[in-house]
mmCIF file of C-alpha atoms and ligand atoms in Angstrom:
data_model
loop_
_atom_site.group_PDB
_atom_site.id
_atom_site.type_symbol
_atom_site.label_atom_id
_atom_site.label_comp_id
_atom_site.label_asym_id
_atom_site.label_seq_id
_atom_site.Cartn_x
_atom_site.Cartn_y
_atom_site.Cartn_z
ATOM 1 C CA UNK V 248 22.851 -25.982 -20.360
ATOM 2 C CA UNK V 249 25.792 -26.424 -18.471
ATOM 3 C CA UNK V 250 27.935 -25.070 -21.765
ATOM 4 C CA UNK V 251 25.868 -21.979 -21.951
ATOM 5 C CA UNK V 252 26.058 -21.377 -18.379
ATOM 6 C CA UNK V 253 30.044 -21.556 -19.087
ATOM 7 C CA UNK V 254 30.328 -19.720 -22.514
ATOM 8 C CA UNK V 255 28.140 -16.889 -20.391
ATOM 9 C CA UNK V 256 30.893 -17.063 -17.421
ATOM 10 C CA UNK V 257 28.022 -17.586 -14.948
ATOM 11 C CA UNK V 258 29.345 -21.254 -14.077
ATOM 12 C CA UNK V 259 32.696 -20.996 -12.444
ATOM 13 C CA UNK V 260 35.121 -23.864 -13.389
ATOM 14 C CA UNK V 261 34.812 -25.278 -9.930
ATOM 15 C CA UNK V 262 31.001 -26.277 -10.383
ATOM 16 C CA UNK V 263 31.051 -27.057 -14.097
ATOM 17 C CA UNK V 264 31.533 -30.611 -13.279
ATOM 18 C CA UNK V 265 28.286 -30.985 -10.902
ATOM 19 C CA UNK V 266 26.329 -29.022 -13.490
ATOM 20 C CA UNK V 267 27.126 -31.557 -16.195
ATOM 21 C CA UNK V 268 26.689 -34.671 -13.641
ATOM 22 C CA UNK V 269 23.439 -33.697 -12.424
ATOM 23 C CA UNK V 270 20.459 -33.989 -14.549
ATOM 24 C CA UNK V 271 18.207 -31.141 -13.773
ATOM 25 C CA UNK V 272 14.585 -32.927 -15.452
ATOM 26 C CA UNK V 273 15.144 -35.767 -12.686
ATOM 27 C CA UNK V 274 14.287 -33.463 -10.151
ATOM 28 C CA UNK V 275 11.476 -31.599 -11.906
ATOM 29 C CA UNK V 276 7.977 -33.163 -11.177
ATOM 30 C CA UNK V 277 5.734 -34.490 -14.342
ATOM 31 C CA UNK V 278 3.392 -31.718 -13.993
ATOM 32 C CA UNK V 279 4.952 -28.053 -13.704
ATOM 33 C CA UNK V 280 3.278 -24.683 -14.046
ATOM 34 C CA UNK V 281 3.661 -22.073 -16.546
ATOM 35 C CA UNK V 282 2.618 -18.188 -17.327
ATOM 36 C CA UNK V 283 -0.104 -17.849 -19.711
ATOM 37 C CA UNK V 284 -0.974 -14.293 -19.728
ATOM 38 C CA UNK V 285 -1.784 -13.393 -15.978
ATOM 39 C CA UNK V 286 -2.332 -17.325 -15.101
ATOM 40 C CA UNK V 287 -0.192 -20.074 -14.215
ATOM 41 C CA UNK V 288 -1.271 -23.143 -16.209
ATOM 42 C CA UNK V 289 -0.013 -26.756 -15.645
ATOM 43 C CA UNK V 290 2.058 -28.760 -17.931
ATOM 44 C CA UNK V 291 1.746 -32.296 -18.249
ATOM 45 C CA UNK V 292 5.205 -34.370 -19.460
ATOM 46 C CA UNK V 293 2.627 -37.139 -20.384
ATOM 47 C CA UNK V 294 0.734 -34.243 -22.697
ATOM 48 C CA UNK V 295 4.009 -32.907 -24.192
ATOM 49 C CA UNK V 296 6.964 -34.410 -23.628
ATOM 50 C CA UNK V 297 8.967 -31.946 -26.022
ATOM 51 C CA UNK V 298 7.941 -29.014 -24.361
ATOM 52 C CA UNK V 299 8.521 -30.554 -20.504
ATOM 53 C CA UNK V 300 12.018 -31.356 -21.867
ATOM 54 C CA UNK V 301 12.568 -27.926 -23.156
ATOM 55 C CA UNK V 302 11.434 -26.601 -19.689
ATOM 56 C CA UNK V 303 13.774 -28.287 -17.732
ATOM 57 C CA UNK V 304 16.971 -27.179 -19.649
ATOM 58 C CA UNK V 305 16.008 -23.437 -20.074
ATOM 59 C CA UNK V 306 17.788 -20.909 -18.363
ATOM 60 C CA UNK V 307 14.486 -20.436 -16.223
ATOM 61 C CA UNK V 308 12.833 -21.468 -13.240
ATOM 62 C CA UNK V 309 10.554 -24.061 -13.125
ATOM 63 C CA UNK V 310 7.089 -23.929 -11.118
ATOM 64 C CA UNK V 311 7.105 -27.260 -9.469
ATOM 65 C CA UNK V 312 4.198 -26.355 -7.023
ATOM 66 C CA UNK V 313 1.436 -23.717 -6.581
ATOM 67 C CA UNK V 314 -0.898 -22.769 -3.777
ATOM 68 C CA UNK V 315 1.045 -25.099 -1.229
ATOM 69 C CA UNK V 316 -0.308 -28.221 -3.528
ATOM 70 C CA UNK V 317 -3.849 -27.403 -3.413
ATOM 71 C CA UNK V 318 -4.057 -25.492 -6.645
ATOM 72 C CA UNK V 319 -6.837 -22.858 -6.002
ATOM 73 C CA UNK V 320 -9.981 -23.388 -8.010
ATOM 74 C CA UNK V 321 -11.485 -21.319 -10.897
ATOM 75 C CA UNK V 322 -13.111 -18.097 -9.734
ATOM 76 C CA UNK V 323 -10.263 -17.701 -6.798
ATOM 77 C CA UNK V 324 -7.257 -15.528 -6.717
ATOM 78 C CA UNK V 325 -4.465 -16.173 -9.142
ATOM 79 C CA UNK V 326 -2.292 -19.085 -8.208
ATOM 80 C CA UNK V 327 0.847 -18.511 -6.122
ATOM 81 C CA UNK V 328 3.902 -20.198 -6.611
ATOM 82 C CA UNK V 329 5.004 -22.160 -3.740
ATOM 83 C CA UNK V 330 7.870 -24.202 -4.914
ATOM 84 C CA UNK V 331 10.468 -24.108 -7.721
ATOM 85 C CA UNK V 332 13.675 -25.202 -9.323
ATOM 86 C CA UNK V 333 15.253 -21.886 -9.148
ATOM 87 C CA UNK V 334 16.917 -20.668 -12.449
ATOM 88 C CA UNK V 335 20.167 -22.107 -13.622
ATOM 89 C CA UNK V 336 22.265 -19.160 -13.932
ATOM 90 C CA UNK V 337 21.135 -17.997 -10.331
ATOM 91 C CA UNK V 338 21.836 -21.333 -8.878
ATOM 92 C CA UNK V 339 25.163 -21.150 -10.436
ATOM 93 C CA UNK V 340 25.870 -17.605 -9.275
ATOM 94 C CA UNK V 341 25.002 -18.499 -5.947
ATOM 95 C CA UNK V 342 26.727 -21.611 -5.465
ATOM 96 C CA UNK V 343 29.848 -19.396 -6.747
ATOM 97 C CA UNK V 344 29.211 -16.792 -3.741
ATOM 98 C CA UNK V 345 29.061 -19.837 -1.321
ATOM 99 C CA UNK V 346 32.514 -20.631 -1.577
ATOM 100 C CA UNK V 347 31.988 -24.024 -0.588
ATOM 101 C CA UNK V 348 35.088 -26.418 -1.085
ATOM 102 C CA UNK V 349 35.022 -30.271 -0.725
ATOM 103 C CA UNK V 350 34.804 -31.341 2.877
ATOM 104 C CA UNK V 351 32.630 -28.965 4.154
ATOM 105 C CA UNK V 352 29.496 -29.226 5.672
ATOM 106 C CA UNK V 353 26.392 -27.081 4.232
ATOM 107 C CA UNK V 354 22.857 -26.545 5.401
ATOM 108 C CA UNK V 355 20.291 -25.558 2.341
ATOM 109 C CA UNK V 356 17.043 -23.893 3.615
ATOM 110 C CA UNK V 357 14.407 -24.685 1.177
ATOM 111 C CA UNK V 358 14.980 -28.226 -0.711
ATOM 112 C CA UNK V 359 12.531 -27.512 -3.574
ATOM 113 C CA UNK V 360 13.020 -29.967 -6.276
ATOM 114 C CA UNK V 361 16.324 -31.231 -4.858
ATOM 115 C CA UNK V 362 18.381 -30.063 -7.726
ATOM 116 C CA UNK V 363 20.400 -27.674 -5.916
ATOM 117 C CA UNK V 364 20.938 -30.281 -3.032
ATOM 118 C CA UNK V 365 22.330 -32.584 -5.578
ATOM 119 C CA UNK V 366 24.615 -30.349 -7.025
ATOM 120 C CA UNK V 367 26.290 -29.882 -3.846
ATOM 121 C CA UNK V 368 26.408 -33.301 -3.076
ATOM 122 C CA UNK V 369 28.035 -34.141 -6.452
ATOM 123 C CA UNK V 370 30.844 -31.833 -5.415
ATOM 124 C CA UNK V 371 31.018 -32.024 -1.802
ATOM 125 C CA UNK V 372 29.688 -35.593 -0.976
ATOM 126 C CA UNK V 373 25.982 -36.327 -0.084
ATOM 127 C CA UNK V 374 27.273 -36.714 3.900
ATOM 128 C CA UNK V 375 28.117 -33.408 3.714
ATOM 129 C CA UNK V 376 24.823 -31.969 2.675
ATOM 130 C CA UNK V 377 21.784 -31.433 4.722
ATOM 131 C CA UNK V 378 18.606 -29.726 3.288
ATOM 132 C CA UNK V 379 15.299 -28.462 5.043
ATOM 133 C CA UNK V 380 12.199 -28.153 3.356
ATOM 134 C CA UNK V 381 8.858 -27.205 5.122
ATOM 135 C CA UNK V 382 6.233 -28.664 2.785
ATOM 136 C CA UNK V 383 6.294 -32.286 3.687
ATOM 137 C CA UNK V 384 5.052 -33.252 -0.006
ATOM 138 C CA UNK V 385 7.566 -31.546 -1.658
ATOM 139 C CA UNK V 386 10.291 -32.752 1.073
ATOM 140 C CA UNK V 387 9.312 -36.323 0.480
ATOM 141 C CA UNK V 388 9.625 -36.105 -3.315
ATOM 142 C CA UNK V 389 12.933 -34.742 -3.104
ATOM 143 C CA UNK V 390 13.953 -37.045 -0.787
ATOM 144 C CA UNK V 391 12.924 -39.852 -2.826
ATOM 145 C CA UNK V 392 14.367 -38.157 -6.110
ATOM 146 C CA UNK V 393 17.671 -37.536 -4.541
ATOM 147 C CA UNK V 394 18.236 -41.075 -3.345
ATOM 148 C CA UNK V 395 17.062 -42.390 -6.880
ATOM 149 C CA UNK V 396 19.797 -40.348 -8.126
ATOM 150 C CA UNK V 397 22.264 -41.621 -6.223
ATOM 151 C CA UNK V 398 22.271 -38.861 -3.511
ATOM 152 C CA UNK V 399 21.842 -39.802 0.084
ATOM 153 C CA UNK V 400 21.694 -36.389 1.614
ATOM 154 C CA UNK V 401 19.724 -35.601 4.686
ATOM 155 C CA UNK V 402 16.374 -33.826 3.508
ATOM 156 C CA UNK V 403 14.435 -32.860 7.087
ATOM 157 C CA UNK V 404 11.128 -31.769 6.904
ATOM 158 C CA UNK V 405 10.274 -28.816 8.821
ATOM 159 C CA UNK V 406 10.927 -25.261 9.270
ATOM 160 C CA UNK V 407 14.239 -24.095 8.028
ATOM 161 C CA UNK V 408 14.280 -20.915 9.770
ATOM 162 C CA UNK V 409 15.199 -23.321 12.709
ATOM 163 C CA UNK V 410 17.928 -24.649 11.036
ATOM 164 C CA UNK V 411 19.039 -28.341 11.730
ATOM 165 C CA UNK V 412 20.795 -28.357 15.016
ATOM 166 C CA UNK V 413 21.498 -32.332 14.677
ATOM 167 C CA UNK V 414 24.042 -31.411 12.004
ATOM 168 C CA UNK V 415 25.394 -27.974 13.118
ATOM 169 C CA UNK V 416 27.857 -26.836 13.007
ATOM 170 C CA UNK V 417 27.854 -26.161 9.232
ATOM 171 C CA UNK V 418 30.400 -24.501 7.182
ATOM 172 C CA UNK V 419 28.121 -22.859 4.957
ATOM 173 C CA UNK V 420 24.232 -22.148 4.903
ATOM 174 C CA UNK V 421 22.499 -21.349 1.803
ATOM 175 C CA UNK V 422 19.131 -20.307 1.618
ATOM 176 C CA UNK V 423 17.057 -20.590 -1.408
ATOM 177 C CA UNK V 424 14.355 -18.614 0.174
ATOM 178 C CA UNK V 425 13.978 -14.898 0.943
ATOM 179 C CA UNK V 426 13.820 -13.532 4.223
ATOM 180 C CA UNK V 427 13.445 -9.661 5.320
ATOM 181 C CA UNK V 428 13.933 -11.042 8.705
ATOM 182 C CA UNK V 429 17.408 -13.349 9.097
ATOM 183 C CA UNK V 430 16.907 -16.381 11.346
ATOM 184 C CA UNK V 431 19.295 -15.974 14.070
ATOM 185 C CA UNK V 432 19.588 -19.926 14.158
ATOM 186 C CA UNK V 433 21.385 -19.632 10.781
ATOM 187 C CA UNK V 434 24.168 -17.474 12.755
ATOM 188 C CA UNK V 435 24.189 -19.954 15.774
ATOM 189 C CA UNK V 436 24.525 -22.916 13.777
ATOM 190 C CA UNK V 437 27.413 -21.798 11.677
ATOM 191 C CA UNK V 438 31.056 -22.151 12.813
ATOM 192 C CA UNK V 439 33.235 -18.795 12.980
ATOM 193 C CA UNK V 440 34.341 -17.592 10.016
ATOM 194 C CA UNK V 441 31.972 -19.676 8.103
ATOM 195 C CA UNK V 442 29.557 -18.116 5.285
ATOM 196 C CA UNK V 443 25.744 -17.812 5.354
ATOM 197 C CA UNK V 444 24.239 -16.674 2.009
ATOM 198 C CA UNK V 445 20.933 -15.070 2.147
ATOM 199 C CA UNK V 446 18.363 -13.910 -0.525
ATOM 200 C CA UNK V 447 17.056 -10.897 1.182
ATOM 201 C CA UNK V 448 13.837 -8.682 0.365
ATOM 202 C CA UNK V 449 11.538 -6.057 1.736
ATOM 203 C CA UNK V 450 7.928 -5.746 0.861
ATOM 204 C CA UNK V 451 8.802 -3.124 -1.648
ATOM 205 C CA UNK V 452 11.936 -4.997 -3.228
ATOM 206 C CA UNK V 453 12.877 -8.281 -4.197
ATOM 207 C CA UNK V 454 15.595 -8.737 -3.513
ATOM 208 C CA UNK V 455 19.199 -9.149 -3.086
ATOM 209 C CA UNK V 456 21.578 -11.595 -2.346
ATOM 210 C CA UNK V 457 23.669 -11.126 0.879
ATOM 211 C CA UNK V 458 26.827 -12.923 1.717
ATOM 212 C CA UNK V 459 27.553 -13.094 5.306
ATOM 213 C CA UNK V 460 30.850 -14.033 7.532
ATOM 214 C CA UNK V 461 30.213 -15.421 10.971
ATOM 215 C CA UNK V 462 32.118 -13.634 13.778
ATOM 216 C CA UNK V 463 33.238 -15.287 16.747
ATOM 217 C CA UNK V 464 31.083 -12.964 18.640
ATOM 218 C CA UNK V 465 28.052 -14.349 17.949
ATOM 219 C CA UNK V 466 27.170 -11.977 15.133
ATOM 220 C CA UNK V 467 27.497 -11.951 11.577
ATOM 221 C CA UNK V 468 27.884 -9.230 8.948
ATOM 222 C CA UNK V 469 27.210 -9.234 5.457
ATOM 223 C CA UNK V 470 26.848 -7.242 2.318
ATOM 224 C CA UNK V 471 24.774 -7.579 -0.895
ATOM 225 C CA UNK V 472 26.480 -9.268 -3.629
ATOM 226 C CA UNK V 473 23.946 -9.738 -6.070
ATOM 227 C CA UNK V 474 20.506 -9.634 -7.430
ATOM 228 C CA UNK V 475 17.968 -12.232 -7.062
ATOM 229 C CA UNK V 476 14.334 -12.989 -6.524
ATOM 230 C CA UNK V 477 13.269 -15.632 -4.287
ATOM 231 C CA UNK V 478 9.903 -17.066 -3.061
ATOM 232 C CA UNK V 479 9.491 -15.834 1.066
ATOM 233 C CA UNK V 480 10.361 -18.233 3.809
ATOM 234 C CA UNK V 481 6.616 -19.422 4.878
ATOM 235 C CA UNK V 482 6.466 -18.136 7.891
ATOM 236 C CA UNK V 483 7.576 -14.613 6.384
ATOM 237 C CA UNK V 484 5.018 -14.566 3.625
ATOM 238 C CA UNK V 485 3.129 -11.582 4.637
ATOM 239 C CA UNK V 486 0.109 -10.435 2.964
ATOM 240 C CA UNK V 487 -0.946 -10.311 -0.674
ATOM 241 C CA UNK V 488 -1.623 -6.993 -2.216
ATOM 242 C CA UNK V 489 -4.398 -7.304 -4.611
ATOM 243 C CA UNK V 490 -6.363 -4.678 -6.622
ATOM 244 C CA UNK V 491 -9.765 -6.535 -6.249
ATOM 245 C CA UNK V 492 -9.239 -6.362 -2.416
ATOM 246 C CA UNK V 493 -7.456 -3.143 -1.628
ATOM 247 C CA UNK V 494 -7.838 -0.446 -4.039
ATOM 248 C CA UNK V 495 -11.839 1.028 -3.919
ATOM 249 C CA UNK V 496 -13.287 4.469 -3.474
ATOM 250 C CA UNK V 497 -11.068 5.626 -6.632
ATOM 251 C CA UNK V 498 -13.158 8.673 -6.625
ATOM 252 C CA UNK V 499 -12.607 9.681 -3.123
ATOM 253 C CA UNK V 500 -8.888 9.433 -3.031
ATOM 254 C CA UNK V 501 -6.575 12.514 -2.779
ATOM 255 C CA UNK V 502 -5.301 13.703 -6.101
ATOM 256 C CA UNK V 503 -2.072 15.353 -6.753
ATOM 257 C CA UNK V 504 0.608 15.209 -9.553
ATOM 258 C CA UNK V 505 4.686 14.595 -9.803
ATOM 259 C CA UNK V 506 7.176 14.840 -12.183
ATOM 260 C CA UNK V 507 9.277 11.657 -10.735
ATOM 261 C CA UNK V 508 9.458 9.097 -13.585
ATOM 262 C CA UNK V 509 7.868 5.890 -11.994
ATOM 263 C CA UNK V 510 10.912 3.874 -13.625
ATOM 264 C CA UNK V 511 13.489 6.131 -11.696
ATOM 265 C CA UNK V 512 11.735 4.843 -8.355
ATOM 266 C CA UNK V 513 10.600 1.534 -9.068
ATOM 267 C CA UNK V 514 12.502 -0.141 -12.314
ATOM 268 C CA UNK V 515 15.936 1.423 -11.427
ATOM 269 C CA UNK V 516 17.534 -1.440 -9.169
ATOM 270 C CA UNK V 517 19.596 0.470 -6.819
ATOM 271 C CA UNK V 518 16.721 3.329 -6.414
ATOM 272 C CA UNK V 519 14.031 0.718 -5.513
ATOM 273 C CA UNK V 520 16.291 -1.365 -3.260
ATOM 274 C CA UNK V 521 16.539 1.991 -0.896
ATOM 275 C CA UNK V 522 13.112 2.982 -1.109
ATOM 276 C CA UNK V 523 12.321 -0.896 0.009
ATOM 277 C CA UNK V 524 14.578 -0.121 3.328
ATOM 278 C CA UNK V 525 12.640 2.897 4.070
ATOM 279 C CA UNK V 526 9.225 2.241 3.002
ATOM 280 C CA UNK V 527 7.687 -0.813 5.009
ATOM 281 C CA UNK V 528 4.768 -2.656 4.047
ATOM 282 C CA UNK V 529 4.273 -1.477 0.395
ATOM 283 C CA UNK V 530 3.754 -3.485 -2.462
ATOM 284 C CA UNK V 531 4.075 -2.581 -5.790
ATOM 285 C CA UNK V 532 1.518 -3.757 -8.849
ATOM 286 C CA UNK V 533 1.679 -2.611 -12.340
ATOM 287 C CA UNK V 534 -1.292 -2.585 -14.711
ATOM 288 C CA UNK V 535 -0.548 -1.854 -18.229
ATOM 289 C CA UNK V 536 -3.276 -0.122 -20.508
ATOM 290 C CA UNK V 537 -1.610 -0.366 -23.836
ATOM 291 C CA UNK V 538 0.639 2.131 -25.965
ATOM 292 C CA UNK V 539 3.232 2.477 -22.937
ATOM 293 C CA UNK V 540 0.686 3.668 -20.498
ATOM 294 C CA UNK V 541 0.648 2.174 -17.113
ATOM 295 C CA UNK V 542 -0.497 2.488 -13.602
ATOM 296 C CA UNK V 543 1.658 2.046 -10.842
ATOM 297 C CA UNK V 544 -0.153 0.945 -7.794
ATOM 298 C CA UNK V 545 1.447 1.041 -4.119
ATOM 299 C CA UNK V 546 -0.506 -0.844 -1.682
ATOM 300 C CA UNK V 547 -0.244 -1.406 2.152
ATOM 301 C CA UNK V 548 -2.134 -4.866 2.561
ATOM 302 C CA UNK V 549 -2.178 -4.217 6.353
ATOM 303 C CA UNK V 550 -3.365 -0.728 6.704
ATOM 304 C CA UNK V 551 -5.507 -0.646 3.328
ATOM 305 C CA UNK V 552 -3.815 2.461 2.244
ATOM 306 C CA UNK V 553 -3.048 2.342 -1.745
ATOM 307 C CA UNK V 554 -1.601 4.925 -4.312
ATOM 308 C CA UNK V 555 -1.619 5.042 -7.896
ATOM 309 C CA UNK V 556 0.124 6.763 -10.266
ATOM 310 C CA UNK V 557 -0.707 6.830 -13.948
ATOM 311 C CA UNK V 558 2.033 6.782 -16.414
ATOM 312 C CA UNK V 559 1.414 8.480 -19.998
ATOM 313 C CA UNK V 560 4.497 8.151 -22.248
ATOM 314 C CA UNK V 561 3.781 11.482 -23.703
ATOM 315 C CA UNK V 562 3.251 13.434 -20.398
ATOM 316 C CA UNK V 563 6.067 14.764 -17.916
ATOM 317 C CA UNK V 564 3.779 14.868 -15.087
ATOM 318 C CA UNK V 565 1.857 12.155 -13.604
ATOM 319 C CA UNK V 566 -1.459 12.186 -11.635
ATOM 320 C CA UNK V 567 -0.998 10.545 -8.222
ATOM 321 C CA UNK V 568 -4.285 9.226 -6.154
ATOM 322 C CA UNK V 569 -3.647 8.523 -2.472
ATOM 323 C CA UNK V 570 -5.988 6.805 -0.371
ATOM 324 C CA UNK V 571 -5.888 5.628 3.519
ATOM 325 C CA UNK V 572 -4.095 6.521 6.634
ATOM 326 C CA UNK V 573 -0.961 6.412 4.536
ATOM 327 C CA UNK V 574 0.277 8.615 1.580
ATOM 328 C CA UNK V 575 2.168 5.796 0.252
ATOM 329 C CA UNK V 576 3.555 7.747 -3.038
ATOM 330 C CA UNK V 577 4.568 10.717 -0.732
ATOM 331 C CA UNK V 578 6.613 8.062 0.979
ATOM 332 C CA UNK V 579 8.256 6.265 -1.759
ATOM 333 C CA UNK V 580 8.982 9.810 -2.690
ATOM 334 C CA UNK V 581 10.465 10.826 0.236
ATOM 335 C CA UNK V 582 12.648 7.655 0.365
ATOM 336 C CA UNK V 583 13.943 8.216 -3.403
ATOM 337 C CA UNK V 584 15.194 11.820 -2.446
ATOM 338 C CA UNK V 585 16.737 10.359 0.456
ATOM 339 C CA UNK V 586 18.710 7.788 -1.683
ATOM 340 C CA UNK V 587 19.291 10.753 -3.957
ATOM 341 C CA UNK V 588 20.711 12.643 -1.038
ATOM 342 C CA UNK V 589 22.848 9.785 -0.233
ATOM 343 C CA UNK V 590 24.649 10.007 -3.342
ATOM 344 C CA UNK V 591 22.554 7.277 -5.061
ATOM 345 C CA UNK V 592 24.474 4.720 -3.231
ATOM 346 C CA UNK V 593 24.831 1.378 -5.235
ATOM 347 C CA UNK V 594 23.705 -2.137 -3.813
ATOM 348 C CA UNK V 595 26.872 -3.291 -3.256
ATOM 349 C CA UNK V 596 27.214 -0.356 -0.672
ATOM 350 C CA UNK V 597 24.560 -1.809 1.535
ATOM 351 C CA UNK V 598 25.154 -4.408 4.009
ATOM 352 C CA UNK V 599 23.536 -5.982 7.449
ATOM 353 C CA UNK V 600 24.416 -7.318 10.776
ATOM 354 C CA UNK V 601 22.451 -10.103 12.380
ATOM 355 C CA UNK V 602 23.118 -10.104 15.990
ATOM 356 C CA UNK V 603 20.965 -12.364 18.924
ATOM 357 C CA UNK V 604 18.096 -9.888 19.506
ATOM 358 C CA UNK V 605 18.659 -6.973 16.666
ATOM 359 C CA UNK V 606 19.555 -6.872 12.969
ATOM 360 C CA UNK V 607 20.258 -3.833 11.112
ATOM 361 C CA UNK V 608 21.050 -2.464 7.745
ATOM 362 C CA UNK V 609 24.276 -0.226 7.248
ATOM 363 C CA UNK V 610 26.154 1.816 4.366
ATOM 364 C CA UNK V 611 29.566 1.195 3.786
ATOM 365 C CA UNK V 612 30.287 -0.125 7.020
ATOM 366 C CA UNK V 613 28.452 -1.515 10.079
ATOM 367 C CA UNK V 614 29.164 1.453 12.304
ATOM 368 C CA UNK V 615 27.052 3.472 9.895
ATOM 369 C CA UNK V 616 23.578 2.018 10.428
ATOM 370 C CA UNK V 617 20.471 3.540 8.827
ATOM 371 C CA UNK V 618 17.165 4.483 10.335
ATOM 372 C CA UNK V 619 14.282 2.317 8.839
ATOM 373 C CA UNK V 620 11.167 3.804 9.955
ATOM 374 C CA UNK V 621 8.380 1.299 10.977
ATOM 375 C CA UNK V 622 10.473 -1.769 10.908
HETATM 376 C C1 SAM A 879 12.646 -21.550 -4.745
HETATM 377 S S1 SAM A 879 12.418 -23.187 -4.037
HETATM 378 C C2 SAM A 879 14.021 -23.916 -3.699
HETATM 379 C C3 SAM A 879 14.543 -24.340 -4.928
HETATM 380 C C4 SAM A 879 15.335 -25.515 -4.619
HETATM 381 N N1 SAM A 879 16.768 -25.252 -3.779
HETATM 382 C C5 SAM A 879 15.815 -26.389 -5.742
HETATM 383 O O1 SAM A 879 16.870 -26.675 -6.255
HETATM 384 O O2 SAM A 879 14.779 -26.837 -6.358
HETATM 385 C C6 SAM A 879 11.774 -22.592 -2.154
HETATM 386 C C7 SAM A 879 11.391 -23.685 -1.457
HETATM 387 O O3 SAM A 879 11.464 -23.175 -0.107
HETATM 388 C C8 SAM A 879 10.646 -23.974 0.817
HETATM 389 N N2 SAM A 879 10.427 -23.283 2.022
HETATM 390 C C9 SAM A 879 9.439 -22.100 2.227
HETATM 391 N N3 SAM A 879 9.489 -21.449 3.471
HETATM 392 C C10 SAM A 879 10.580 -22.606 4.242
HETATM 393 C C11 SAM A 879 10.938 -22.794 5.403
HETATM 394 N N4 SAM A 879 10.700 -22.324 6.754
HETATM 395 N N5 SAM A 879 11.392 -23.846 5.687
HETATM 396 C C12 SAM A 879 12.141 -24.957 4.553
HETATM 397 N N6 SAM A 879 11.678 -24.729 3.222
HETATM 398 C C13 SAM A 879 10.990 -23.420 3.264
HETATM 399 C C14 SAM A 879 9.386 -24.157 -0.579
HETATM 400 O O4 SAM A 879 8.538 -24.868 0.295
HETATM 401 C C15 SAM A 879 9.735 -24.339 -1.523
HETATM 402 O O5 SAM A 879 10.004 -25.783 -2.036
#
């Protein structure tokens, strides 16, 4: 795995030794979950060791826990992924972006399996690494696994949004969970000049990696430096959108049509990132109908508004249905035009400022904040 990541230029030289030294499989639980069609199903090491090992060393995330450790029974909504070992190339890119050097102290938020904490400990030393995990069972397992692998890092059980004051200030904070509001504790607990690396998300778009530098005035500024998708911080999970629960009265929906190709709005990274900035509380679900046809559903689980756009490969206009107090497709369409009008800024032109009582998104420079309706 380390060789493959090196060959594809993902693993920078300073992290190569750590990746080779830390055996990922030691951190992966004996039962993991894999996708099977629309479902997640368990794979047990005792039943299929070869498959389990392959999963441990594939360049993919490994689902270590679903439904907060109490898997939903038959007939209930599909499983939700609640803990995983992140994809190796994502971990490698994030560690490179963290710019941590031996001697620096690091706070990791979201211990999960403990694999990333082990990589940090291997390079920086166990005493330099503190990791916080909200789920007690996940934290206990990671603590034990890390110790057995020879890494005496501090694994604290608790809400990582609060940081870990007993070990602050840190030189680096790395979140391995996504947030839409960056907890101010991460600024407070980082030394001026230190870095905070955060997977940042909106309801519409998941997500972007933001690399912040903490200033002396108690604020931090950051720019988008990559494209990552993480599960959310537990307290910021929001509501799940579901077709069964939220899409009804289709016959009574307001009908219109559009010539905006859904891929331009949803599939294109820079566009969907910008739409997420402007259209709050809007989740996207796509259902395929075969032959390349699909419906893109926009759902606001808070107000119950929904929209469906029916894509047919042979059409150049697409039927849109909208229901509820919001015209969600219209909002997405307007946000797309707003982004287009700005000259289609790429992700790297957006940045965030986090201050004690406020945080905002800007384009190109902090003195150019953008208006984000409803957030
Ligand atoms: C993608 S996994 C982290 C992967 C991990 N770094 C690894 O190497 O395996 C995200 C983890 O964040 C945890 N988490 C979610 N909300 C949290 C919070 N508020 N504080 C601390 N951990 C949290 C989840 O329970 C989950 O284990």
